[in-house]
Amino acid sequence: MKTVMTVSLAAVLLNMVLNYIMIFGVLRFPRMGIAGAALATSICQILRFLILFVLVLIDEFRSGSVYGFWHGCRILPSELCALLRYGGMGGCENFLE
């Protein structure tokens, strides 16, 4: 859970920096306004997904079951509750953006 929080915090901080750069046209970027904010947010969300995806694959590889996570994937009610508990706030953040 600490890893997810760290990656999400880094993505939010990067999003703030990229928003400033792309909205106001700093560092040779053209002034893009609201389109710059949308582009910055998209870039940060894609980077966050890719980083977390790679971390899941690395964890699966280290555990010795490279395809264990993907093979016969079923979500049990208890696992769904855990997913909602850990990912609910991230989902709310995405909804509010």
Short mmCIF file of N, CA, C and O in Angstrom, two decimals:
data_model
loop_
_atom_site.label_atom_id
_atom_site.label_comp_id
_atom_site.label_asym_id
_atom_site.label_seq_id
_atom_site.Cartn_x
_atom_site.Cartn_y
_atom_site.Cartn_z
N MET A 1 0.82 -1.19 0.00
CA MET A 1 0.00 0.00 0.00
C MET A 1 0.87 1.26 0.00
O MET A 1 0.52 2.25 -0.61
N LYS A 2 2.02 1.21 0.66
CA LYS A 2 2.90 2.37 0.67
C LYS A 2 3.42 2.68 -0.72
O LYS A 2 3.59 3.84 -1.08
N THR A 3 3.65 1.63 -1.51
CA THR A 3 4.14 1.83 -2.86
C THR A 3 3.11 2.55 -3.72
O THR A 3 3.44 3.48 -4.45
N VAL A 4 1.86 2.13 -3.62
CA VAL A 4 0.79 2.76 -4.39
C VAL A 4 0.65 4.22 -3.99
O VAL A 4 0.50 5.10 -4.85
N MET A 5 0.71 4.49 -2.70
CA MET A 5 0.60 5.87 -2.22
C MET A 5 1.77 6.71 -2.71
O MET A 5 1.57 7.86 -3.13
N THR A 6 2.98 6.16 -2.69
CA THR A 6 4.15 6.89 -3.16
C THR A 6 4.05 7.20 -4.65
O THR A 6 4.33 8.33 -5.07
N VAL A 7 3.66 6.21 -5.44
CA VAL A 7 3.52 6.43 -6.88
C VAL A 7 2.42 7.45 -7.16
O VAL A 7 2.59 8.34 -8.01
N SER A 8 1.31 7.36 -6.46
CA SER A 8 0.21 8.31 -6.67
C SER A 8 0.61 9.72 -6.25
O SER A 8 0.27 10.69 -6.95
N LEU A 9 1.33 9.85 -5.16
CA LEU A 9 1.78 11.16 -4.71
C LEU A 9 2.75 11.77 -5.73
O LEU A 9 2.66 12.96 -6.06
N ALA A 10 3.66 10.95 -6.25
CA ALA A 10 4.59 11.44 -7.26
C ALA A 10 3.85 11.86 -8.52
O ALA A 10 4.19 12.88 -9.14
N ALA A 11 2.81 11.11 -8.90
CA ALA A 11 2.03 11.46 -10.09
C ALA A 11 1.28 12.78 -9.88
O ALA A 11 1.20 13.61 -10.80
N VAL A 12 0.76 12.99 -8.69
CA VAL A 12 0.04 14.24 -8.41
C VAL A 12 1.01 15.43 -8.44
O VAL A 12 0.70 16.48 -9.01
N LEU A 13 2.19 15.26 -7.85
CA LEU A 13 3.18 16.34 -7.88
C LEU A 13 3.65 16.64 -9.30
O LEU A 13 3.77 17.81 -9.69
N LEU A 14 3.89 15.59 -10.07
CA LEU A 14 4.27 15.78 -11.46
C LEU A 14 3.15 16.46 -12.24
O LEU A 14 3.39 17.33 -13.08
N ASN A 15 1.92 16.09 -11.94
CA ASN A 15 0.76 16.70 -12.60
C ASN A 15 0.70 18.20 -12.30
O ASN A 15 0.41 19.00 -13.19
N MET A 16 0.98 18.58 -11.07
CA MET A 16 0.96 20.00 -10.73
C MET A 16 2.02 20.77 -11.52
O MET A 16 1.74 21.85 -12.06
N VAL A 17 3.21 20.20 -11.62
CA VAL A 17 4.29 20.86 -12.35
C VAL A 17 3.96 20.95 -13.85
O VAL A 17 4.10 22.00 -14.47
N LEU A 18 3.50 19.82 -14.41
CA LEU A 18 3.17 19.83 -15.84
C LEU A 18 1.99 20.73 -16.15
O LEU A 18 1.94 21.36 -17.21
N ASN A 19 1.02 20.81 -15.23
CA ASN A 19 -0.09 21.74 -15.43
C ASN A 19 0.41 23.16 -15.56
O ASN A 19 0.02 23.89 -16.47
N TYR A 20 1.27 23.58 -14.65
CA TYR A 20 1.81 24.94 -14.69
C TYR A 20 2.56 25.18 -15.99
O TYR A 20 2.38 26.21 -16.65
N ILE A 21 3.40 24.21 -16.36
CA ILE A 21 4.21 24.38 -17.57
C ILE A 21 3.34 24.45 -18.81
O ILE A 21 3.53 25.32 -19.67
N MET A 22 2.37 23.56 -18.92
CA MET A 22 1.59 23.48 -20.16
C MET A 22 0.45 24.50 -20.24
O MET A 22 0.08 24.92 -21.33
N ILE A 23 -0.09 24.89 -19.11
CA ILE A 23 -1.17 25.89 -19.15
C ILE A 23 -0.61 27.26 -19.50
O ILE A 23 -1.15 27.97 -20.36
N PHE A 24 0.48 27.66 -18.85
CA PHE A 24 1.02 29.00 -19.01
C PHE A 24 2.15 29.11 -20.03
O PHE A 24 2.66 30.20 -20.28
N GLY A 25 2.58 28.00 -20.61
CA GLY A 25 3.61 28.03 -21.63
C GLY A 25 4.99 28.36 -21.12
O GLY A 25 5.68 29.23 -21.64
N VAL A 26 5.43 27.66 -20.10
CA VAL A 26 6.75 27.86 -19.51
C VAL A 26 7.72 26.86 -20.14
O VAL A 26 7.32 25.80 -20.61
N LEU A 27 9.02 27.20 -20.13
CA LEU A 27 10.09 26.32 -20.63
C LEU A 27 9.89 25.93 -22.10
O LEU A 27 9.95 24.76 -22.46
N ARG A 28 9.64 26.91 -22.93
CA ARG A 28 9.49 26.74 -24.37
C ARG A 28 8.28 25.94 -24.80
O ARG A 28 8.17 25.55 -25.96
N PHE A 29 7.39 25.61 -23.90
CA PHE A 29 6.13 24.98 -24.27
C PHE A 29 5.17 26.07 -24.75
O PHE A 29 5.17 27.18 -24.21
N PRO A 30 4.34 25.78 -25.72
CA PRO A 30 3.35 26.78 -26.12
C PRO A 30 2.28 26.94 -25.04
O PRO A 30 2.01 26.00 -24.29
N ARG A 31 1.69 28.10 -24.96
CA ARG A 31 0.60 28.34 -24.00
C ARG A 31 -0.62 27.57 -24.49
O ARG A 31 -1.15 27.84 -25.56
N MET A 32 -1.07 26.59 -23.69
CA MET A 32 -2.12 25.68 -24.16
C MET A 32 -3.44 25.84 -23.41
O MET A 32 -4.46 25.31 -23.83
N GLY A 33 -3.42 26.48 -22.28
CA GLY A 33 -4.65 26.68 -21.52
C GLY A 33 -5.21 25.37 -20.99
O GLY A 33 -4.49 24.50 -20.50
N ILE A 34 -6.53 25.20 -21.12
CA ILE A 34 -7.21 24.02 -20.57
C ILE A 34 -6.77 22.74 -21.29
O ILE A 34 -6.72 21.67 -20.69
N ALA A 35 -6.41 22.84 -22.55
CA ALA A 35 -5.92 21.68 -23.28
C ALA A 35 -4.58 21.20 -22.68
O ALA A 35 -4.31 19.99 -22.64
N GLY A 36 -3.78 22.13 -22.21
CA GLY A 36 -2.52 21.77 -21.56
C GLY A 36 -2.75 21.02 -20.25
O GLY A 36 -2.04 20.08 -19.93
N ALA A 37 -3.77 21.46 -19.51
CA ALA A 37 -4.11 20.76 -18.27
C ALA A 37 -4.59 19.34 -18.55
O ALA A 37 -4.22 18.40 -17.85
N ALA A 38 -5.39 19.20 -19.60
CA ALA A 38 -5.87 17.86 -19.97
C ALA A 38 -4.71 16.97 -20.41
O ALA A 38 -4.64 15.79 -20.02
N LEU A 39 -3.81 17.51 -21.19
CA LEU A 39 -2.66 16.74 -21.65
C LEU A 39 -1.74 16.36 -20.49
O LEU A 39 -1.29 15.21 -20.40
N ALA A 40 -1.50 17.28 -19.58
CA ALA A 40 -0.65 16.99 -18.42
C ALA A 40 -1.26 15.90 -17.55
O ALA A 40 -0.57 14.98 -17.11
N THR A 41 -2.57 15.99 -17.33
CA THR A 41 -3.24 14.98 -16.52
C THR A 41 -3.20 13.62 -17.20
O THR A 41 -2.96 12.59 -16.55
N SER A 42 -3.41 13.59 -18.51
CA SER A 42 -3.35 12.32 -19.24
C SER A 42 -1.96 11.71 -19.16
O SER A 42 -1.82 10.50 -18.95
N ILE A 43 -0.93 12.51 -19.33
CA ILE A 43 0.44 12.01 -19.25
C ILE A 43 0.71 11.41 -17.88
O ILE A 43 1.27 10.31 -17.76
N CYS A 44 0.29 12.10 -16.83
CA CYS A 44 0.54 11.61 -15.47
C CYS A 44 -0.24 10.34 -15.16
O CYS A 44 0.28 9.43 -14.52
N GLN A 45 -1.47 10.25 -15.63
CA GLN A 45 -2.27 9.05 -15.40
C GLN A 45 -1.68 7.84 -16.12
O GLN A 45 -1.64 6.73 -15.58
N ILE A 46 -1.23 8.05 -17.35
CA ILE A 46 -0.62 6.95 -18.11
C ILE A 46 0.68 6.51 -17.44
O ILE A 46 0.93 5.30 -17.30
N LEU A 47 1.50 7.45 -17.00
CA LEU A 47 2.75 7.10 -16.32
C LEU A 47 2.47 6.34 -15.02
O LEU A 47 3.15 5.36 -14.71
N ARG A 48 1.47 6.80 -14.26
CA ARG A 48 1.13 6.12 -13.01
C ARG A 48 0.69 4.69 -13.29
O ARG A 48 1.12 3.75 -12.61
N PHE A 49 -0.15 4.49 -14.31
CA PHE A 49 -0.59 3.15 -14.66
C PHE A 49 0.59 2.27 -15.04
O PHE A 49 0.70 1.13 -14.57
N LEU A 50 1.46 2.77 -15.91
CA LEU A 50 2.59 1.97 -16.37
C LEU A 50 3.52 1.59 -15.22
O LEU A 50 3.99 0.44 -15.15
N ILE A 51 3.80 2.52 -14.33
CA ILE A 51 4.68 2.23 -13.20
C ILE A 51 4.06 1.16 -12.30
O ILE A 51 4.72 0.19 -11.91
N LEU A 52 2.78 1.30 -11.98
CA LEU A 52 2.13 0.31 -11.12
C LEU A 52 2.02 -1.04 -11.82
O LEU A 52 2.18 -2.09 -11.18
N PHE A 53 1.76 -1.05 -13.11
CA PHE A 53 1.68 -2.29 -13.87
C PHE A 53 3.02 -3.02 -13.86
O PHE A 53 3.08 -4.23 -13.62
N VAL A 54 4.10 -2.29 -14.08
CA VAL A 54 5.44 -2.90 -14.05
C VAL A 54 5.75 -3.43 -12.65
O VAL A 54 6.31 -4.52 -12.51
N LEU A 55 5.35 -2.71 -11.62
CA LEU A 55 5.60 -3.17 -10.25
C LEU A 55 4.84 -4.46 -9.96
O LEU A 55 5.36 -5.35 -9.27
N VAL A 56 3.63 -4.59 -10.48
CA VAL A 56 2.87 -5.84 -10.31
C VAL A 56 3.58 -6.98 -11.02
O VAL A 56 3.72 -8.08 -10.47
N LEU A 57 4.04 -6.74 -12.24
CA LEU A 57 4.74 -7.79 -12.97
C LEU A 57 6.05 -8.19 -12.27
O LEU A 57 6.37 -9.37 -12.21
N ILE A 58 6.77 -7.23 -11.75
CA ILE A 58 8.01 -7.53 -11.03
C ILE A 58 7.71 -8.37 -9.78
O ILE A 58 8.40 -9.35 -9.50
N ASP A 59 6.66 -8.01 -9.07
CA ASP A 59 6.29 -8.76 -7.87
C ASP A 59 5.89 -10.19 -8.23
O ASP A 59 6.25 -11.13 -7.53
N GLU A 60 5.14 -10.36 -9.31
CA GLU A 60 4.76 -11.70 -9.75
C GLU A 60 5.97 -12.51 -10.17
O GLU A 60 6.05 -13.70 -9.89
N PHE A 61 6.92 -11.88 -10.83
CA PHE A 61 8.12 -12.58 -11.26
C PHE A 61 8.95 -13.02 -10.06
O PHE A 61 9.47 -14.13 -10.02
N ARG A 62 9.07 -12.15 -9.05
CA ARG A 62 9.85 -12.50 -7.86
C ARG A 62 9.21 -13.63 -7.06
O ARG A 62 9.89 -14.42 -6.45
N SER A 63 7.89 -13.68 -7.06
CA SER A 63 7.20 -14.72 -6.28
C SER A 63 7.30 -16.08 -6.95
O SER A 63 6.91 -17.08 -6.36
N GLY A 64 7.78 -16.14 -8.20
CA GLY A 64 7.96 -17.41 -8.87
C GLY A 64 6.78 -17.83 -9.72
O GLY A 64 6.84 -18.84 -10.41
N SER A 65 5.68 -17.11 -9.66
CA SER A 65 4.52 -17.45 -10.48
C SER A 65 4.26 -16.31 -11.46
O SER A 65 3.44 -15.45 -11.23
N VAL A 66 5.00 -16.34 -12.55
CA VAL A 66 4.95 -15.24 -13.51
C VAL A 66 3.54 -15.05 -14.03
O VAL A 66 3.07 -13.93 -14.19
N TYR A 67 2.83 -16.14 -14.27
CA TYR A 67 1.47 -16.03 -14.80
C TYR A 67 0.42 -16.32 -13.73
O TYR A 67 -0.73 -16.47 -14.04
N GLY A 68 0.84 -16.40 -12.49
CA GLY A 68 -0.09 -16.73 -11.42
C GLY A 68 -1.20 -15.70 -11.25
O GLY A 68 -2.34 -16.04 -10.98
N PHE A 69 -0.87 -14.45 -11.42
CA PHE A 69 -1.88 -13.39 -11.25
C PHE A 69 -2.90 -13.42 -12.37
O PHE A 69 -4.07 -13.16 -12.17
N TRP A 70 -2.46 -13.74 -13.58
CA TRP A 70 -3.32 -13.64 -14.75
C TRP A 70 -4.07 -14.92 -15.03
O TRP A 70 -5.16 -14.89 -15.59
N HIS A 71 -3.53 -16.06 -14.66
CA HIS A 71 -4.14 -17.34 -15.00
C HIS A 71 -5.32 -17.63 -14.07
O HIS A 71 -5.18 -17.69 -12.87
N GLY A 72 -6.48 -17.84 -14.65
CA GLY A 72 -7.66 -18.16 -13.86
C GLY A 72 -8.04 -17.06 -12.90
O GLY A 72 -8.41 -17.32 -11.76
N CYS A 73 -7.96 -15.84 -13.34
CA CYS A 73 -8.21 -14.70 -12.47
C CYS A 73 -9.68 -14.63 -12.08
O CYS A 73 -10.56 -14.50 -12.93
N ARG A 74 -9.94 -14.77 -10.80
CA ARG A 74 -11.29 -14.65 -10.25
C ARG A 74 -11.24 -13.67 -9.09
O ARG A 74 -10.29 -13.67 -8.31
N ILE A 75 -12.27 -12.86 -8.98
CA ILE A 75 -12.31 -11.91 -7.88
C ILE A 75 -13.33 -12.41 -6.86
O ILE A 75 -14.52 -12.53 -7.15
N LEU A 76 -12.84 -12.73 -5.69
CA LEU A 76 -13.69 -13.16 -4.60
C LEU A 76 -14.25 -11.94 -3.88
O LEU A 76 -13.65 -10.86 -3.92
N PRO A 77 -15.41 -12.07 -3.24
CA PRO A 77 -15.99 -10.91 -2.53
C PRO A 77 -15.04 -10.28 -1.52
O PRO A 77 -14.98 -9.06 -1.41
N SER A 78 -14.27 -11.09 -0.80
CA SER A 78 -13.33 -10.53 0.17
C SER A 78 -12.22 -9.74 -0.53
O SER A 78 -11.78 -8.70 -0.05
N GLU A 79 -11.77 -10.25 -1.69
CA GLU A 79 -10.75 -9.53 -2.45
C GLU A 79 -11.31 -8.24 -3.04
O GLU A 79 -10.62 -7.23 -3.11
N LEU A 80 -12.57 -8.27 -3.46
CA LEU A 80 -13.20 -7.07 -4.00
C LEU A 80 -13.29 -5.98 -2.93
O LEU A 80 -13.03 -4.81 -3.20
N CYS A 81 -13.62 -6.37 -1.70
CA CYS A 81 -13.67 -5.40 -0.60
C CYS A 81 -12.29 -4.80 -0.36
O CYS A 81 -12.16 -3.59 -0.13
N ALA A 82 -11.25 -5.63 -0.42
CA ALA A 82 -9.89 -5.13 -0.22
C ALA A 82 -9.51 -4.18 -1.35
O ALA A 82 -8.89 -3.13 -1.10
N LEU A 83 -9.87 -4.52 -2.58
CA LEU A 83 -9.58 -3.64 -3.71
C LEU A 83 -10.27 -2.30 -3.55
O LEU A 83 -9.68 -1.24 -3.80
N LEU A 84 -11.52 -2.31 -3.14
CA LEU A 84 -12.25 -1.06 -2.95
C LEU A 84 -11.68 -0.25 -1.80
O LEU A 84 -11.62 0.98 -1.86
N ARG A 85 -11.24 -0.94 -0.74
CA ARG A 85 -10.67 -0.23 0.40
C ARG A 85 -9.36 0.46 0.03
O ARG A 85 -9.12 1.60 0.40
N TYR A 86 -8.51 -0.23 -0.75
CA TYR A 86 -7.22 0.35 -1.10
C TYR A 86 -7.30 1.27 -2.32
O TYR A 86 -6.53 2.20 -2.43
N GLY A 87 -8.19 1.00 -3.24
CA GLY A 87 -8.25 1.79 -4.47
C GLY A 87 -9.37 2.80 -4.52
O GLY A 87 -9.48 3.57 -5.47
N GLY A 88 -10.22 2.81 -3.50
CA GLY A 88 -11.37 3.70 -3.51
C GLY A 88 -11.00 5.17 -3.55
O GLY A 88 -11.59 5.96 -4.29
N MET A 89 -10.01 5.56 -2.78
CA MET A 89 -9.62 6.97 -2.74
C MET A 89 -8.98 7.40 -4.06
O MET A 89 -9.21 8.52 -4.52
N GLY A 90 -8.23 6.52 -4.68
CA GLY A 90 -7.67 6.84 -6.00
C GLY A 90 -8.76 7.00 -7.03
O GLY A 90 -8.69 7.87 -7.90
N GLY A 91 -9.79 6.17 -6.94
CA GLY A 91 -10.93 6.29 -7.84
C GLY A 91 -11.67 7.61 -7.61
O GLY A 91 -12.09 8.25 -8.58
N CYS A 92 -11.82 8.02 -6.36
CA CYS A 92 -12.46 9.30 -6.06
C CYS A 92 -11.62 10.45 -6.61
O CYS A 92 -12.17 11.43 -7.14
N GLU A 93 -10.31 10.34 -6.50
CA GLU A 93 -9.43 11.38 -7.04
C GLU A 93 -9.61 11.51 -8.55
O GLU A 93 -9.74 12.63 -9.07
N ASN A 94 -9.64 10.37 -9.24
CA ASN A 94 -9.83 10.40 -10.70
C ASN A 94 -11.19 10.97 -11.06
O ASN A 94 -11.31 11.71 -12.04
N PHE A 95 -12.21 10.63 -10.31
CA PHE A 95 -13.56 11.14 -10.58
C PHE A 95 -13.61 12.65 -10.39
O PHE A 95 -14.22 13.37 -11.20
N LEU A 96 -12.97 13.16 -9.36
CA LEU A 96 -13.02 14.60 -9.07
C LEU A 96 -12.17 15.41 -10.03
O LEU A 96 -12.39 16.61 -10.18
N GLU A 97 -11.17 14.79 -10.66
CA GLU A 97 -10.36 15.52 -11.64
C GLU A 97 -11.17 15.65 -12.88
O GLU A 97 -11.17 16.45 -13.67
#
